Coordinates of N, CA and C in Angstrom, one line a residue:
M434 N -3.1 -30.7 5.6 CA -1.6 -30.7 5.5 C -1.1 -29.2 5.6
R435 N 0.0 -29.0 6.3 CA 0.6 -27.7 6.4 C 1.3 -27.3 5.2
P436 N 1.1 -26.1 4.7 CA 1.8 -25.6 3.5 C 3.3 -25.6 3.7
R437 N 4.0 -25.8 2.6 CA 5.5 -25.7 2.6 C 5.9 -24.3 2.2
R438 N 7.2 -24.1 2.4 CA 7.8 -22.8 2.1 C 7.6 -22.4 0.6
T439 N 7.7 -23.4 -0.2 CA 7.5 -23.2 -1.7 C 6.1 -22.7 -2.0
D440 N 5.1 -23.2 -1.2 CA 3.8 -22.8 -1.4 C 3.6 -21.3 -1.0
F441 N 4.3 -20.9 0.1 CA 4.2 -19.5 0.4 C 4.9 -18.6 -0.6
V442 N 6.0 -19.1 -1.1 CA 6.7 -18.3 -2.2 C 5.8 -18.2 -3.4
A443 N 5.1 -19.3 -3.8 CA 4.2 -19.2 -4.9 C 3.0 -18.2 -4.7
A444 N 2.5 -18.3 -3.5 CA 1.4 -17.4 -3.1 C 1.8 -15.9 -3.1
F445 N 3.1 -15.7 -2.6 CA 3.6 -14.3 -2.6 C 3.8 -13.8 -4.0
L446 N 4.4 -14.6 -4.9 CA 4.6 -14.2 -6.3 C 3.2 -13.9 -7.0
R447 N 2.2 -14.8 -6.7 CA 0.9 -14.6 -7.3 C 0.2 -13.3 -6.8
S448 N 0.6 -12.9 -5.6 CA -0.1 -11.7 -5.1 C 0.2 -10.5 -5.9
F449 N 1.3 -10.5 -6.7 CA 1.6 -9.3 -7.6 C 0.6 -9.2 -8.8
A450 N -0.1 -10.3 -9.0 CA -1.1 -10.3 -10.1 C -2.6 -10.3 -9.5
I451 N -2.7 -9.9 -8.3 CA -4.0 -10.1 -7.7 C -5.1 -9.2 -8.3
Q452 N -4.7 -8.1 -9.0 CA -5.6 -7.2 -9.7 C -5.8 -7.6 -11.2
G453 N -5.2 -8.7 -11.6 CA -5.2 -9.1 -13.0 C -6.5 -9.4 -13.5
S454 N -7.4 -9.9 -12.7 CA -8.8 -10.2 -13.1 C -9.8 -9.3 -12.5
W455 N -9.4 -8.1 -12.1 CA -10.3 -7.1 -11.5 C -11.6 -6.9 -12.3
N456 N -12.7 -6.9 -11.7 CA -14.0 -6.6 -12.4 C -15.0 -6.0 -11.4
Y457 N -16.1 -5.4 -11.9 CA -17.0 -4.8 -11.0 C -17.9 -5.7 -10.2
R458 N -17.9 -7.0 -10.5 CA -18.7 -8.0 -9.8 C -18.0 -8.6 -8.6
T459 N -16.7 -9.0 -8.8 CA -16.0 -9.6 -7.7 C -14.8 -8.8 -7.2
L460 N -14.5 -7.7 -7.9 CA -13.4 -6.9 -7.6 C -12.1 -7.7 -7.7
I461 N -11.4 -7.9 -6.6 CA -10.2 -8.7 -6.7 C -10.4 -10.2 -6.2
G462 N -11.7 -10.6 -6.1 CA -12.0 -11.9 -5.6 C -11.3 -13.0 -6.4
G463 N -11.3 -12.9 -7.7 CA -10.7 -13.9 -8.5 C -9.2 -13.9 -8.3
G464 N -8.6 -12.8 -8.2 CA -7.1 -12.7 -7.9 C -6.8 -13.3 -6.6
L465 N -7.6 -13.0 -5.6 CA -7.4 -13.6 -4.2 C -7.4 -15.1 -4.3
A466 N -8.4 -15.7 -5.0 CA -8.4 -17.1 -5.1 C -7.2 -17.7 -5.8
F467 N -6.8 -17.0 -6.9 CA -5.6 -17.4 -7.6 C -4.4 -17.4 -6.8
A468 N -4.2 -16.3 -5.9 CA -3.0 -16.2 -5.1 C -3.1 -17.3 -4.0
L469 N -4.2 -17.6 -3.5 CA -4.4 -18.6 -2.4 C -4.2 -20.0 -2.9
S470 N -4.4 -20.2 -4.2 CA -4.5 -21.6 -4.7 C -3.3 -22.5 -4.3
P471 N -2.0 -22.0 -4.3 CA -1.0 -22.9 -3.9 C -1.1 -23.4 -2.5
L472 N -1.5 -22.5 -1.6 CA -1.7 -22.8 -0.2 C -2.9 -23.8 0.0
L473 N -4.0 -23.4 -0.7 CA -5.2 -24.3 -0.6 C -4.9 -25.7 -1.1
A474 N -4.2 -25.8 -2.2 CA -3.9 -27.1 -2.8 C -3.1 -28.0 -1.8
R475 N -2.2 -27.4 -1.0 CA -1.5 -28.1 0.0 C -2.3 -28.5 1.2
I476 N -3.1 -27.5 1.6 CA -4.0 -27.7 2.8 C -5.0 -28.8 2.5
H477 N -5.6 -28.8 1.3 CA -6.6 -29.8 1.0 C -6.1 -30.9 0.1
A478 N -4.8 -31.2 0.2 CA -4.2 -32.2 -0.6 C -5.0 -33.6 -0.4
G479 N -5.4 -34.2 -1.5 CA -6.1 -35.5 -1.4 C -7.6 -35.4 -1.3
D480 N -8.1 -34.1 -1.2 CA -9.5 -33.9 -1.1 C -9.9 -32.9 -2.2
P481 N -10.1 -33.3 -3.4 CA -10.4 -32.3 -4.5 C -11.7 -31.6 -4.3
V482 N -12.7 -32.2 -3.6 CA -14.0 -31.6 -3.4 C -13.8 -30.4 -2.4
A483 N -13.1 -30.6 -1.4 CA -12.8 -29.5 -0.4 C -12.0 -28.4 -1.1
L484 N -11.0 -28.8 -1.9 CA -10.2 -27.8 -2.6 C -11.1 -26.9 -3.5
G485 N -11.9 -27.6 -4.3 CA -12.8 -26.8 -5.2 C -13.7 -25.9 -4.4
E486 N -14.3 -26.4 -3.3 CA -15.1 -25.5 -2.5 C -14.4 -24.3 -1.9
S487 N -13.2 -24.5 -1.5 CA -12.4 -23.4 -0.9 C -12.0 -22.4 -2.0
I488 N -11.6 -22.8 -3.2 CA -11.3 -21.9 -4.2 C -12.5 -21.1 -4.6
E489 N -13.7 -21.8 -4.8 CA -14.9 -21.1 -5.1 C -15.3 -20.1 -4.0
R490 N -15.1 -20.4 -2.8 CA -15.4 -19.6 -1.6 C -14.6 -18.3 -1.7
H491 N -13.3 -18.4 -2.0 CA -12.5 -17.2 -2.0 C -12.5 -16.4 -3.3
A492 N -13.2 -16.9 -4.3 CA -13.4 -16.2 -5.5 C -14.5 -15.2 -5.4
A493 N -15.2 -15.2 -4.3 CA -16.4 -14.3 -4.1 C -15.9 -12.9 -4.0
P494 N -16.8 -11.9 -4.0 CA -16.3 -10.5 -4.0 C -15.4 -10.2 -2.8
F495 N -14.4 -9.5 -3.1 CA -13.4 -9.1 -2.1 C -12.6 -7.9 -2.6
N496 N -12.2 -7.1 -1.7 CA -11.4 -5.9 -2.1 C -10.4 -5.6 -1.0
A497 N -9.3 -5.1 -1.3 CA -8.2 -4.6 -0.4 C -7.2 -3.9 -1.1
H498 N -6.4 -3.2 -0.4 CA -5.2 -2.5 -1.1 C -4.3 -3.6 -1.6
P499 N -3.9 -3.6 -2.9 CA -3.1 -4.7 -3.5 C -1.8 -5.0 -2.7
Y500 N -1.2 -4.0 -2.1 CA 0.1 -4.2 -1.4 C -0.2 -4.9 0.0
L501 N -1.4 -4.8 0.5 CA -1.7 -5.4 1.8 C -2.6 -6.7 1.6
S502 N -2.9 -7.0 0.4 CA -3.6 -8.2 0.2 C -2.9 -9.5 0.7
P503 N -1.6 -9.6 0.7 CA -1.0 -10.8 1.3 C -1.4 -11.0 2.7
I504 N -1.7 -10.0 3.5 CA -2.2 -10.2 4.8 C -3.5 -11.0 4.8
A505 N -4.4 -10.7 3.9 CA -5.6 -11.5 3.7 C -5.3 -12.9 3.3
I506 N -4.3 -13.1 2.4 CA -3.9 -14.4 1.8 C -3.4 -15.3 3.0
G507 N -2.5 -14.7 3.8 CA -1.9 -15.5 4.9 C -3.0 -15.8 5.9
A508 N -3.8 -14.9 6.3 CA -4.8 -15.1 7.4 C -5.9 -16.1 6.9
L509 N -6.3 -16.0 5.7 CA -7.4 -16.9 5.2 C -6.8 -18.3 5.0
A510 N -5.5 -18.4 4.6 CA -4.9 -19.7 4.5 C -4.8 -20.4 5.9
R511 N -4.5 -19.6 6.9 CA -4.4 -20.1 8.3 C -5.8 -20.6 8.8
L512 N -6.8 -19.9 8.5 CA -8.2 -20.3 8.8 C -8.5 -21.6 8.1
E513 N -8.2 -21.7 6.8 CA -8.4 -23.0 6.1 C -7.6 -24.1 6.8
Q514 N -6.4 -23.8 7.1 CA -5.5 -24.8 7.8 C -6.2 -25.3 9.1
E515 N -6.8 -24.4 9.8 CA -7.4 -24.7 11.1 C -8.9 -25.2 10.9
D516 N -9.3 -25.4 9.7 CA -10.6 -26.0 9.4 C -11.8 -25.2 10.0
E517 N -11.7 -23.8 9.8 CA -12.8 -23.0 10.3 C -14.0 -23.2 9.4
D518 N -15.2 -23.0 9.9 CA -16.4 -23.3 9.1 C -16.5 -22.1 8.1
P519 N -17.2 -22.4 7.0 CA -17.4 -21.5 5.9 C -18.0 -20.1 6.3
E520 N -18.9 -20.2 7.3 CA -19.6 -19.0 7.8 C -18.6 -18.0 8.4
T521 N -17.7 -18.6 9.3 CA -16.7 -17.8 9.9 C -15.7 -17.2 8.9
L522 N -15.3 -18.0 7.9 CA -14.5 -17.5 6.8 C -15.1 -16.4 6.1
S523 N -16.4 -16.5 5.8 CA -17.1 -15.5 5.0 C -17.1 -14.2 5.8
R524 N -17.5 -14.2 7.1 CA -17.5 -13.0 7.9 C -16.1 -12.4 8.1
F525 N -15.1 -13.3 8.2 CA -13.8 -12.8 8.4 C -13.3 -12.0 7.1
R526 N -13.6 -12.6 5.9 CA -13.2 -12.0 4.7 C -13.9 -10.6 4.6
A527 N -15.1 -10.5 4.9 CA -15.8 -9.2 4.9 C -15.3 -8.2 5.8
A528 N -14.8 -8.7 7.0 CA -14.3 -7.8 8.0 C -12.9 -7.2 7.6
L529 N -12.2 -7.9 6.7 CA -10.9 -7.5 6.3 C -10.9 -6.4 5.3
R530 N -11.9 -6.3 4.5 CA -11.9 -5.4 3.4 C -11.7 -3.9 3.7
A531 N -12.4 -3.4 4.6 CA -12.3 -2.0 4.9 C -10.9 -1.6 5.6
P532 N -10.5 -2.3 6.6 CA -9.2 -1.9 7.2 C -8.0 -2.1 6.2
L533 N -8.0 -3.1 5.4 CA -6.9 -3.3 4.5 C -6.9 -2.3 3.4
G534 N -8.1 -1.9 3.0 CA -8.2 -0.8 2.0 C -7.8 0.5 2.5
A535 N -8.3 0.9 3.7 CA -8.1 2.3 4.2 C -6.6 2.4 4.6
L536 N -6.1 1.4 5.3 CA -4.7 1.5 5.8 C -3.7 1.5 4.6
G537 N -4.0 0.7 3.6 CA -3.1 0.8 2.4 C -3.1 2.1 1.7
D538 N -4.3 2.7 1.5 CA -4.5 4.0 0.9 C -3.7 5.0 1.6
Q539 N -3.8 5.0 2.9 CA -3.1 6.1 3.7 C -1.6 5.9 3.7
A540 N -1.2 4.6 4.0 CA 0.2 4.4 4.1 C 1.0 4.4 2.8
V541 N 0.4 3.9 1.7 CA 1.1 3.8 0.5 C 0.8 4.9 -0.5
W542 N -0.5 5.1 -0.9 CA -0.9 6.1 -1.9 C -0.7 7.5 -1.4
A543 N -1.1 7.7 -0.1 CA -0.9 9.1 0.4 C 0.4 9.3 1.2
G544 N 1.1 8.3 1.5 CA 2.3 8.4 2.2 C 3.6 8.0 1.5
W545 N 3.8 6.7 1.3 CA 5.1 6.2 0.8 C 5.3 6.7 -0.6
R546 N 4.3 6.6 -1.5 CA 4.6 7.0 -2.9 C 4.9 8.4 -3.1
P547 N 4.1 9.4 -2.5 CA 4.5 10.8 -2.6 C 5.9 11.1 -2.0
V548 N 6.3 10.5 -0.9 CA 7.6 10.7 -0.3 C 8.7 10.3 -1.3
C549 N 8.5 9.1 -1.9 CA 9.5 8.6 -2.8 C 9.6 9.5 -4.1
A550 N 8.4 9.8 -4.6 CA 8.3 10.5 -5.9 C 8.9 11.9 -5.7
F551 N 8.4 12.7 -4.7 CA 8.9 14.1 -4.6 C 10.3 14.1 -4.0
G552 N 10.7 13.1 -3.3 CA 12.1 13.0 -2.9 C 13.0 12.8 -4.1
A553 N 12.6 12.0 -5.1 CA 13.4 11.9 -6.3 C 13.4 13.2 -7.1
I554 N 12.3 13.9 -7.2 CA 12.2 15.1 -7.9 C 13.1 16.2 -7.2
L555 N 13.1 16.2 -5.9 CA 13.9 17.2 -5.2 C 15.4 16.9 -5.4
A556 N 15.7 15.6 -5.4 CA 17.1 15.2 -5.6 C 17.6 15.6 -7.0
H557 N 16.7 15.4 -8.0 CA 17.1 15.8 -9.3 C 17.3 17.3 -9.4
G558 N 16.4 18.1 -8.7 CA 16.5 19.5 -8.7 C 17.8 20.0 -8.0
L559 N 18.3 19.2 -7.1 CA 19.5 19.6 -6.4 C 20.8 19.1 -7.1
G560 N 20.6 18.5 -8.3 CA 21.8 18.1 -9.0 C 22.0 16.7 -9.4
V561 N 21.2 15.8 -8.8 CA 21.3 14.4 -9.2 C 20.8 14.2 -10.6
G562 N 21.5 13.3 -11.4 CA 21.1 13.1 -12.8 C 19.7 12.5 -12.9
P563 N 19.0 12.8 -14.0 CA 17.6 12.3 -14.1 C 17.5 10.8 -14.1
L564 N 18.4 10.1 -14.7 CA 18.4 8.6 -14.7 C 18.6 8.1 -13.3
T565 N 19.6 8.7 -12.6 CA 19.9 8.2 -11.2 C 18.7 8.5 -10.3
A566 N 18.1 9.7 -10.5 CA 16.9 10.0 -9.7 C 15.7 9.0 -9.9
A567 N 15.5 8.7 -11.2 CA 14.4 7.8 -11.6 C 14.7 6.4 -11.1
L568 N 15.9 5.9 -11.2 CA 16.2 4.6 -10.8 C 16.2 4.6 -9.2
G569 N 16.6 5.6 -8.6 CA 16.6 5.7 -7.1 C 15.1 5.6 -6.6
F570 N 14.2 6.3 -7.3 CA 12.8 6.2 -7.0 C 12.3 4.8 -7.1
L571 N 12.6 4.2 -8.3 CA 12.1 2.8 -8.5 C 12.6 1.8 -7.5
V572 N 13.9 1.9 -7.2 CA 14.5 1.0 -6.2 C 13.9 1.2 -4.8
I573 N 14.0 2.4 -4.3 CA 13.5 2.7 -3.0 C 12.1 2.4 -2.8
Y574 N 11.2 2.8 -3.8 CA 9.8 2.6 -3.7 C 9.5 1.1 -3.7
N575 N 10.1 0.4 -4.6 CA 9.8 -1.0 -4.7 C 10.4 -1.9 -3.6
V576 N 11.5 -1.5 -3.0 CA 12.0 -2.2 -1.8 C 11.0 -2.2 -0.7
G577 N 10.4 -1.0 -0.5 CA 9.4 -0.9 0.5 C 8.1 -1.6 0.1
H578 N 7.7 -1.6 -1.1 CA 6.6 -2.2 -1.6 C 6.7 -3.7 -1.5
V579 N 7.8 -4.3 -1.9 CA 8.0 -5.8 -1.8 C 8.1 -6.2 -0.4
A580 N 8.8 -5.5 0.4 CA 8.9 -5.8 1.8 C 7.6 -5.8 2.5
L581 N 6.7 -4.8 2.2 CA 5.4 -4.8 2.8 C 4.6 -6.0 2.4
R582 N 4.7 -6.5 1.2 CA 3.9 -7.7 0.8 C 4.4 -8.9 1.6
A583 N 5.8 -9.1 1.7 CA 6.3 -10.2 2.4 C 6.0 -10.2 3.9
W584 N 6.1 -9.0 4.4 CA 5.7 -8.8 5.9 C 4.2 -9.2 6.1
G585 N 3.4 -8.7 5.2 CA 1.9 -8.9 5.3 C 1.6 -10.4 5.2
L586 N 2.2 -11.2 4.3 CA 1.9 -12.6 4.2 C 2.3 -13.3 5.5
R587 N 3.5 -13.0 6.0 CA 3.9 -13.6 7.3 C 3.0 -13.2 8.5
L588 N 2.6 -12.0 8.5 CA 1.7 -11.5 9.6 C 0.4 -12.2 9.5
G589 N -0.2 -12.3 8.3 CA -1.5 -13.0 8.2 C -1.5 -14.4 8.6
W590 N -0.4 -15.1 8.1 CA -0.3 -16.6 8.5 C -0.1 -16.8 10.0
R591 N 0.7 -15.9 10.6 CA 1.1 -16.1 12.0 C -0.1 -15.8 12.9
T592 N -1.0 -14.8 12.5 CA -2.0 -14.4 13.5 C -3.4 -14.9 13.2
G593 N -3.7 -15.2 11.9 CA -5.0 -15.8 11.6 C -6.1 -14.9 12.0
L594 N -7.1 -15.4 12.8 CA -8.2 -14.6 13.2 C -7.9 -13.4 14.0
S595 N -6.7 -13.3 14.6 CA -6.3 -12.2 15.4 C -5.5 -11.1 14.6
V596 N -5.6 -11.2 13.3 CA -4.8 -10.3 12.4 C -5.2 -8.8 12.7
G597 N -6.5 -8.6 13.0 CA -6.9 -7.2 13.2 C -6.2 -6.6 14.4
A598 N -6.2 -7.4 15.5 CA -5.5 -6.9 16.7 C -4.0 -6.8 16.4
A599 N -3.4 -7.7 15.6 CA -2.0 -7.6 15.3 C -1.7 -6.4 14.5
L600 N -2.6 -6.0 13.6 CA -2.4 -4.8 12.8 C -2.4 -3.6 13.6
A601 N -3.2 -3.6 14.6 CA -3.3 -2.4 15.5 C -2.0 -2.2 16.3
R602 N -1.3 -3.3 16.5 CA 0.0 -3.2 17.3 C 1.2 -2.9 16.4
T603 N 1.1 -3.0 15.1 CA 2.2 -2.8 14.2 C 2.5 -1.4 14.0
P604 N 3.7 -1.0 13.7 CA 4.0 0.4 13.4 C 3.5 1.0 12.1
L605 N 2.8 0.2 11.3 CA 2.4 0.6 10.0 C 1.5 1.8 10.0
K606 N 0.5 1.8 10.9 CA -0.5 2.9 11.0 C 0.2 4.1 11.5
Q607 N 1.1 4.0 12.5 CA 1.8 5.1 13.0 C 2.8 5.7 12.0
A608 N 3.4 4.8 11.1 CA 4.3 5.3 10.1 C 3.5 6.2 9.1
S609 N 2.3 5.8 8.8 CA 1.5 6.5 7.8 C 1.2 7.9 8.3
T610 N 1.1 8.1 9.6 CA 0.8 9.4 10.1 C 2.0 10.4 9.9
Y611 N 3.2 9.8 9.8 CA 4.4 10.6 9.6 C 4.7 10.8 8.1
L612 N 4.4 9.7 7.3 CA 4.8 9.8 5.9 C 3.9 10.9 5.2
V613 N 2.7 11.0 5.5 CA 1.8 12.0 4.8 C 2.4 13.4 5.0
P614 N 2.6 13.9 6.2 CA 3.2 15.2 6.3 C 4.6 15.4 5.7
V615 N 5.4 14.3 5.8 CA 6.7 14.4 5.1 C 6.5 14.6 3.6
G616 N 5.6 13.9 3.0 CA 5.4 14.0 1.6 C 4.9 15.4 1.3
Q617 N 4.0 16.0 2.1 CA 3.5 17.3 1.9 C 4.7 18.4 2.0
A618 N 5.5 18.1 3.0 CA 6.7 19.0 3.1 C 7.6 19.0 1.9
L619 N 7.8 17.8 1.4 CA 8.6 17.6 0.2 C 8.0 18.3 -1.0
I620 N 6.7 18.3 -1.1 CA 6.0 19.1 -2.2 C 6.3 20.6 -2.1
G621 N 6.2 21.1 -0.8 CA 6.6 22.5 -0.6 C 8.0 22.8 -0.9
A622 N 8.9 21.8 -0.6 CA 10.3 22.0 -0.9 C 10.6 22.1 -2.4
V623 N 9.9 21.2 -3.1 CA 10.0 21.1 -4.6 C 9.5 22.4 -5.2
A624 N 8.4 22.9 -4.7 CA 7.8 24.2 -5.2 C 8.8 25.3 -4.9
A625 N 9.4 25.4 -3.7 CA 10.4 26.4 -3.4 C 11.6 26.3 -4.3
L626 N 12.0 25.1 -4.7 CA 13.2 25.0 -5.6 C 12.8 25.4 -7.0
L627 N 11.6 25.2 -7.4 CA 11.2 25.6 -8.7 C 11.1 27.1 -8.8
I628 N 10.7 27.8 -7.7 CA 10.7 29.2 -7.7 C 12.1 29.8 -7.8
A629 N 13.0 29.2 -7.0 CA 14.4 29.6 -7.0 C 15.1 29.4 -8.3
R630 N 14.7 28.4 -9.1 CA 15.4 28.1 -10.3 C 14.6 28.6 -11.5
A631 N 13.6 29.4 -11.4 CA 12.8 29.9 -12.5 C 13.7 30.7 -13.4
P632 N 13.8 30.4 -14.7 CA 14.8 31.1 -15.6 C 14.3 32.6 -15.8
G633 N 15.2 33.5 -15.6 CA 15.0 34.9 -15.9 C 14.1 35.6 -14.8
L634 N 13.8 34.9 -13.7 CA 13.0 35.5 -12.7 C 13.8 35.7 -11.4
R635 N 13.5 36.7 -10.7 CA 14.2 36.9 -9.4 C 13.2 36.7 -8.3
P636 N 13.4 35.6 -7.5 CA 12.4 35.3 -6.5 C 12.2 36.5 -5.5
E637 N 11.0 36.9 -5.2 CA 10.8 37.9 -4.3 C 10.8 37.4 -2.9
P638 N 11.1 38.2 -1.9 CA 11.2 37.7 -0.5 C 9.9 37.0 0.0
W639 N 8.7 37.6 -0.4 CA 7.5 37.1 0.1 C 7.2 35.7 -0.5
M640 N 7.7 35.4 -1.8 CA 7.6 34.1 -2.4 C 8.4 33.1 -1.6
A641 N 9.6 33.5 -1.2 CA 10.5 32.5 -0.5 C 9.8 32.2 0.9
G642 N 9.2 33.3 1.5 CA 8.5 33.0 2.8 C 7.3 32.1 2.6
L643 N 6.6 32.3 1.5 CA 5.4 31.5 1.3 C 5.8 30.0 1.0
A644 N 6.9 29.8 0.3 CA 7.4 28.5 0.0 C 7.8 27.8 1.3
T645 N 8.5 28.6 2.1 CA 9.0 28.0 3.4 C 7.8 27.7 4.3
G646 N 6.8 28.6 4.3 CA 5.6 28.3 5.1 C 4.9 27.1 4.6
A647 N 4.8 26.9 3.3 CA 4.1 25.7 2.8 C 4.8 24.4 3.1
A648 N 6.2 24.5 3.0 CA 6.9 23.3 3.4 C 6.7 22.9 4.9
L649 N 6.8 24.0 5.7 CA 6.6 23.7 7.2 C 5.2 23.3 7.5
G650 N 4.3 24.0 6.8 CA 2.8 23.7 7.0 C 2.5 22.3 6.6
G651 N 3.1 21.8 5.6 CA 2.8 20.4 5.2 C 3.2 19.4 6.3
Y652 N 4.2 19.8 7.1 CA 4.6 18.9 8.1 C 3.9 19.1 9.5
L653 N 3.6 20.4 9.8 CA 3.1 20.8 11.1 C 1.6 20.9 11.2
L654 N 0.9 21.3 10.1 CA -0.5 21.6 10.1 C -1.3 20.3 9.9
P655 N -2.6 20.4 10.4 CA -3.5 19.3 10.0 C -3.7 19.2 8.5
R656 N -4.0 18.0 8.0 CA -4.0 17.8 6.6 C -4.8 18.8 5.8
P657 N -6.1 19.2 6.2 CA -6.8 20.2 5.4 C -6.1 21.5 5.2
M658 N -5.5 22.0 6.4 CA -4.8 23.3 6.3 C -3.5 23.1 5.5
A659 N -2.8 22.0 5.6 CA -1.6 21.8 4.8 C -2.0 21.8 3.3
I660 N -3.1 21.2 2.9 CA -3.5 21.2 1.5 C -3.8 22.6 1.0
V661 N -4.4 23.4 1.9 CA -4.8 24.8 1.5 C -3.5 25.6 1.3
S662 N -2.5 25.4 2.2 CA -1.2 26.1 2.1 C -0.5 25.8 0.8
L663 N -0.5 24.5 0.5 CA 0.2 24.1 -0.7 C -0.5 24.5 -2.0
A664 N -1.9 24.5 -1.9 CA -2.6 25.0 -3.1 C -2.4 26.5 -3.3
G665 N -2.4 27.2 -2.2 CA -2.1 28.6 -2.3 C -0.8 28.9 -2.8
L666 N 0.2 28.1 -2.5 CA 1.6 28.3 -3.0 C 1.6 28.1 -4.5
F667 N 1.0 27.0 -5.0 CA 1.0 26.7 -6.4 C 0.2 27.8 -7.2
L668 N -0.9 28.3 -6.6 CA -1.6 29.3 -7.3 C -0.8 30.6 -7.4
A669 N -0.1 31.0 -6.3 CA 0.7 32.2 -6.3 C 1.9 32.0 -7.3
C670 N 2.5 30.8 -7.4 CA 3.5 30.6 -8.4 C 3.0 30.8 -9.8
L671 N 1.8 30.3 -10.1 CA 1.2 30.4 -11.4 C 0.9 31.8 -11.7
I672 N 0.4 32.6 -10.8 CA 0.1 34.0 -11.1 C 1.4 34.8 -11.3
W673 N 2.4 34.5 -10.5 CA 3.7 35.2 -10.6 C 4.3 34.9 -11.9
V674 N 4.3 33.7 -12.4 CA 5.0 33.3 -13.6 C 4.2 33.9 -14.8
L675 N 2.9 33.9 -14.8 CA 2.1 34.3 -15.9 C 2.0 35.9 -15.9

């Protein structure tokens, strides 16, 4: 039986708790089965044996970035709907782990979160109130976070076994290549602002140049060089202040 809209809503809401039973044996396998359960219950309605087998199957070890886990939920539900054999499901689950983990780490942890966090810090440094800056961070970050989960669930269900090729065509990977240097540039901008606002200190011209170079380097240089430039800036700031 095809899942209903309410089943997808239930699976989407459950995806927020996918790490609730995280452990070293199954990682988020238990959470994945929990989130899949509303969809599986509809797909295997009237066949409790098949339902139990499918839940047990998806409670096996699995790992993915939590924000991209709905992609796996949707795709696995589609394969269950199409009555794929357990061996295909097992291989498909294993193939999803690495790309969903790596892409989420790059796009969210190294990209979206630093951009939102240092954007809020920079806004506060430029005069936005602390409460407004904090609320702005929470709203903007979580709008992107929730939208990513909803998009992932739809993508997984729509593409099924072809989800890997579909991910390669989406702008998510390309966006992450831009978000990371933007975040690094914002770190440099925050550092420059801290130098300019240091109480009782007069910024030297070379410090302003270093801060500007770090901000530009975060955007233009390859990541290792950008990290070196930012680390050098913070070290120089520390030496200068002390």
